[in-house]
mmCIF file of C-alpha atoms in Angstrom:
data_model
loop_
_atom_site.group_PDB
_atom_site.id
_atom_site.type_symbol
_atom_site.label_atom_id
_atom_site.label_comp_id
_atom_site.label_asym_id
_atom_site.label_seq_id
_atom_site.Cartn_x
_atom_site.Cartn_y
_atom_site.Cartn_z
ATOM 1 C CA UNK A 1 0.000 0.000 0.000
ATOM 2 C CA UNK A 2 0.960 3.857 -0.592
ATOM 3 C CA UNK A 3 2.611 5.678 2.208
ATOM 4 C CA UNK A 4 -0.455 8.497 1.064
ATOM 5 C CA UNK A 5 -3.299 6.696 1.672
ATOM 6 C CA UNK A 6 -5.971 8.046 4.049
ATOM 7 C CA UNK A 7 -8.877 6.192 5.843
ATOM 8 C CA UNK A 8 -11.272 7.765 7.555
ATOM 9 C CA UNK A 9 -13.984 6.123 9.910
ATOM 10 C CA UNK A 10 -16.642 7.790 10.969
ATOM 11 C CA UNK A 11 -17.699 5.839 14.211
ATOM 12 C CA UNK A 12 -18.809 7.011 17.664
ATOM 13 C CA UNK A 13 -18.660 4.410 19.634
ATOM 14 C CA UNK A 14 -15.379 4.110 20.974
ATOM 15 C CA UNK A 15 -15.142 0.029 21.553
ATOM 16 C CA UNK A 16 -16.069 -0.075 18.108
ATOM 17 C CA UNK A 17 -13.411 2.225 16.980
ATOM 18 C CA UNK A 18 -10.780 1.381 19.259
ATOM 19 C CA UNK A 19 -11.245 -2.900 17.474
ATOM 20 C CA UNK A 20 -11.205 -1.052 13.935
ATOM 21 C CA UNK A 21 -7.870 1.146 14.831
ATOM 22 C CA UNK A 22 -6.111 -1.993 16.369
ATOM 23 C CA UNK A 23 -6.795 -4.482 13.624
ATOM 24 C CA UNK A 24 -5.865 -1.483 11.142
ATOM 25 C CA UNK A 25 -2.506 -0.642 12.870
ATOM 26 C CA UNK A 26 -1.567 -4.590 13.228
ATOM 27 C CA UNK A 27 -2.320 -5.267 9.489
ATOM 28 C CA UNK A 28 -0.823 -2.279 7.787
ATOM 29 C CA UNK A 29 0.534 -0.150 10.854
ATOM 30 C CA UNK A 30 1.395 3.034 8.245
ATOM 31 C CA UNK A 31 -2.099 3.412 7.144
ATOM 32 C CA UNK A 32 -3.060 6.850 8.074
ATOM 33 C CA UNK A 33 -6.303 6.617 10.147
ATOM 34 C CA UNK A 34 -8.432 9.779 10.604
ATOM 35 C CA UNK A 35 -11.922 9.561 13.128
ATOM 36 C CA UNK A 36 -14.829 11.309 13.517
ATOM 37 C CA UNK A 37 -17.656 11.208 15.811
ATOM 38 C CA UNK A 38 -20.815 11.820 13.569
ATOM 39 C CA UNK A 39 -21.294 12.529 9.673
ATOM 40 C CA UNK A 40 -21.765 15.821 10.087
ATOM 41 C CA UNK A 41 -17.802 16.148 11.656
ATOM 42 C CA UNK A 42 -17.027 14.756 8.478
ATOM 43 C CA UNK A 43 -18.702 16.328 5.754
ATOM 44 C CA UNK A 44 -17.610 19.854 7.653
ATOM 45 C CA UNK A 45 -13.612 18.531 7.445
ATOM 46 C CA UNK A 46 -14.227 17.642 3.508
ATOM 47 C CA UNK A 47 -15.229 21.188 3.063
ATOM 48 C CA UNK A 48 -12.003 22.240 3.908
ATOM 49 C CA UNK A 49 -9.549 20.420 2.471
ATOM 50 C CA UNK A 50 -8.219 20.174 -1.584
ATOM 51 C CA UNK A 51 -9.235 17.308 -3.783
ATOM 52 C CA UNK A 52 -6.435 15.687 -3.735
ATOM 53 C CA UNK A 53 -6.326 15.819 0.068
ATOM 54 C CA UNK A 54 -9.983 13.824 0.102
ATOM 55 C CA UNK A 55 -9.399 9.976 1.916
ATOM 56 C CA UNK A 56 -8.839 6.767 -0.224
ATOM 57 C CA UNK A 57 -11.818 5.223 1.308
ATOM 58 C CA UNK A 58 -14.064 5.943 4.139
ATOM 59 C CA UNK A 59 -15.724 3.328 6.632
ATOM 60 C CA UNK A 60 -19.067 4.636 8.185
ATOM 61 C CA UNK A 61 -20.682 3.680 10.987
ATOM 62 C CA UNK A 62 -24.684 3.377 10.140
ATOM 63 C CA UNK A 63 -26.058 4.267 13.321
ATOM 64 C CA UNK A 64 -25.230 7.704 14.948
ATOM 65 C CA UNK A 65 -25.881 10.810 16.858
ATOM 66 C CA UNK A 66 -25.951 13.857 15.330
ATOM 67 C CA UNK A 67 -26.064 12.759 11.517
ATOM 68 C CA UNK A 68 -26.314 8.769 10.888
ATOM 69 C CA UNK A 69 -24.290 7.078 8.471
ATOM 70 C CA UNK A 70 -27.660 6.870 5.864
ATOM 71 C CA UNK A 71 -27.768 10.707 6.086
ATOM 72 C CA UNK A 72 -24.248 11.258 5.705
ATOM 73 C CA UNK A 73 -24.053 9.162 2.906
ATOM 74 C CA UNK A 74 -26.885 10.640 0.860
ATOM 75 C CA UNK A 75 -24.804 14.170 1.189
ATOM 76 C CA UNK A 76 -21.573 12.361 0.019
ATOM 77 C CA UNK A 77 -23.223 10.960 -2.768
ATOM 78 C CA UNK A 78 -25.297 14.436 -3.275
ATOM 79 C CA UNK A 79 -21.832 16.143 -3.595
ATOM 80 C CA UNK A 80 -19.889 15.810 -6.886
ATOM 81 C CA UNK A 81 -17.141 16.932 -5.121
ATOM 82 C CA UNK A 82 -17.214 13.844 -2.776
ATOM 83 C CA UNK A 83 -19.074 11.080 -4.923
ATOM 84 C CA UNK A 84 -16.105 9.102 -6.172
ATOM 85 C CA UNK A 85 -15.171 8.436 -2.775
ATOM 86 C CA UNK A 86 -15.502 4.635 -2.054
ATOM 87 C CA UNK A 87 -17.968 4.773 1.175
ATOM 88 C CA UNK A 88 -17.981 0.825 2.788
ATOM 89 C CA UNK A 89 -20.967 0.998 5.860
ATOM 90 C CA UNK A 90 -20.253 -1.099 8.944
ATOM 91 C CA UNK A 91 -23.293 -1.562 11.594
ATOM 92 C CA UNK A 92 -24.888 -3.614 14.055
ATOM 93 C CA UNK A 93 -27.593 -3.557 12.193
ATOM 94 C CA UNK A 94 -28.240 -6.688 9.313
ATOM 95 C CA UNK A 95 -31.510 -6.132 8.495
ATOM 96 C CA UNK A 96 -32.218 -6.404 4.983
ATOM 97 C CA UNK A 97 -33.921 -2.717 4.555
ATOM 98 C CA UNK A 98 -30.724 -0.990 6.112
ATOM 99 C CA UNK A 99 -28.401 -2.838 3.714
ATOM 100 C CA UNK A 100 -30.690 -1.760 0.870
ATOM 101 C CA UNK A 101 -31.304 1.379 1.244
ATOM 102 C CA UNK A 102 -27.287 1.804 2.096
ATOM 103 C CA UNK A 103 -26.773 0.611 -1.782
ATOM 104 C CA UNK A 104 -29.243 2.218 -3.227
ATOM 105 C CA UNK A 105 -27.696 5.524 -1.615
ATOM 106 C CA UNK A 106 -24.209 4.689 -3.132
ATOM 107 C CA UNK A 107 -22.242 2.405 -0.620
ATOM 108 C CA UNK A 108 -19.720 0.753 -2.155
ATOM 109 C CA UNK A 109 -20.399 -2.478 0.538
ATOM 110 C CA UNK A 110 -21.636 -2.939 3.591
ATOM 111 C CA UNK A 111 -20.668 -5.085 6.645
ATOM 112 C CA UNK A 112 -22.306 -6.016 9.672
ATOM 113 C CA UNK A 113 -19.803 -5.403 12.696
ATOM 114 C CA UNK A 114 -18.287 -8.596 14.208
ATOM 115 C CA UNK A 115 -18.451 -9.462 18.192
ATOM 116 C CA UNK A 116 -14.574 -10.587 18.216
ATOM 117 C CA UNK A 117 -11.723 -8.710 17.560
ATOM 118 C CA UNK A 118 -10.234 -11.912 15.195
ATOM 119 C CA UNK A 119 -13.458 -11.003 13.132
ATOM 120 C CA UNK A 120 -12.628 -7.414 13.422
ATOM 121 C CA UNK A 121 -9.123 -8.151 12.264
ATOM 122 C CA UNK A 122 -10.073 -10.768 9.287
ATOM 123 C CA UNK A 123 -13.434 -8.450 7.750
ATOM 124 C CA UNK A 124 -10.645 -5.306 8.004
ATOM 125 C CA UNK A 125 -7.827 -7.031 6.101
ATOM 126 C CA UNK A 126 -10.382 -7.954 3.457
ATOM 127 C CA UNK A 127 -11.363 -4.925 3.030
ATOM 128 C CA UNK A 128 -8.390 -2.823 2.860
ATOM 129 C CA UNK A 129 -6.965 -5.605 0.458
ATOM 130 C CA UNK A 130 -9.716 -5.001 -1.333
ATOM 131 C CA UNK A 131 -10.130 -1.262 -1.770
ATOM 132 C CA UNK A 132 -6.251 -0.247 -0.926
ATOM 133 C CA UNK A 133 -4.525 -2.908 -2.937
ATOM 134 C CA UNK A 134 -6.580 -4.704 -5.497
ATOM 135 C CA UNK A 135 -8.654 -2.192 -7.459
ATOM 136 C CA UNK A 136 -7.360 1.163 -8.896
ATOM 137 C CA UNK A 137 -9.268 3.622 -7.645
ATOM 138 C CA UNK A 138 -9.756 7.330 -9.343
ATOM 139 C CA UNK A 139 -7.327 9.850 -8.996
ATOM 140 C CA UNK A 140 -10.098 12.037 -6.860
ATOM 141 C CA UNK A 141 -8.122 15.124 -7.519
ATOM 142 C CA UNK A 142 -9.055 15.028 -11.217
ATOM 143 C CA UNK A 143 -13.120 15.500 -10.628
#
């Protein structure tokens, strides 16, 4: 993986985040990791950075205080600044609706959070595999 490459995760709980930062840091301990609390956090931080500062992927957490993860991905996706950012939705949540409606609104996959850390560690390494190694994504600075 790049030495460039940004992930944000947008997650409030701090268990939740504090699984997702250790299993980042043990598989690729580099990876620059970047957190916020609520979707609103980060849609106010992407109004204030350059296009070729914007995050290689971003992880968001479906259920949260101030603006939820469906909410905050609608605006992404609403943005043309911010819509060829790869948005993967983690929650607690595996009800069929939830997933649906997060597709429909433009995530790129979504993942129901594990109980154990192992699970954490294995769904995280697939992922960033995935989206940090195996396909090529847009240059975002080019839109």
């Amino acid at each position: 993986m790049e030495n460039n490459i940004t992930f944000y995760v947008v997650e409030d709980d701090q268990e939740d985040f504090a699984h997702i930062d250790r299993a980042i840091h043990e598989i690729q301990p580099t990876l620059k990791i970047r957190r916020f609390l609520h979707g609103a956090a980060l849609l106010a931080h992407l109004q204030t950075i350059l296009p070729e500062e914007y995050p290689s992927l971003i992880m968001l957490d479906f259920f949260m205080p101030v603006l939820d993860g469906l909410k905050t991905l609608g605006r992404l996706k609403a943005n043309e600044n911010f819509q060829q950012i790869p948005v993967v939705m983690w929650s607690g949540s595996s009800r069929p609706e939830d997933i649906s409606q997060a597709y429909w609104l433009g995530a790129r996959a979504f993942h129901t959070k594990p109980v154990l850390f192992e699970d954490w560690q294995e769904q995280l390494q697939t992922t960033l595999r995935y989206w940090l190694r195996t396909v090529e994504l847009p240059h975002l600075a080019e839109y």
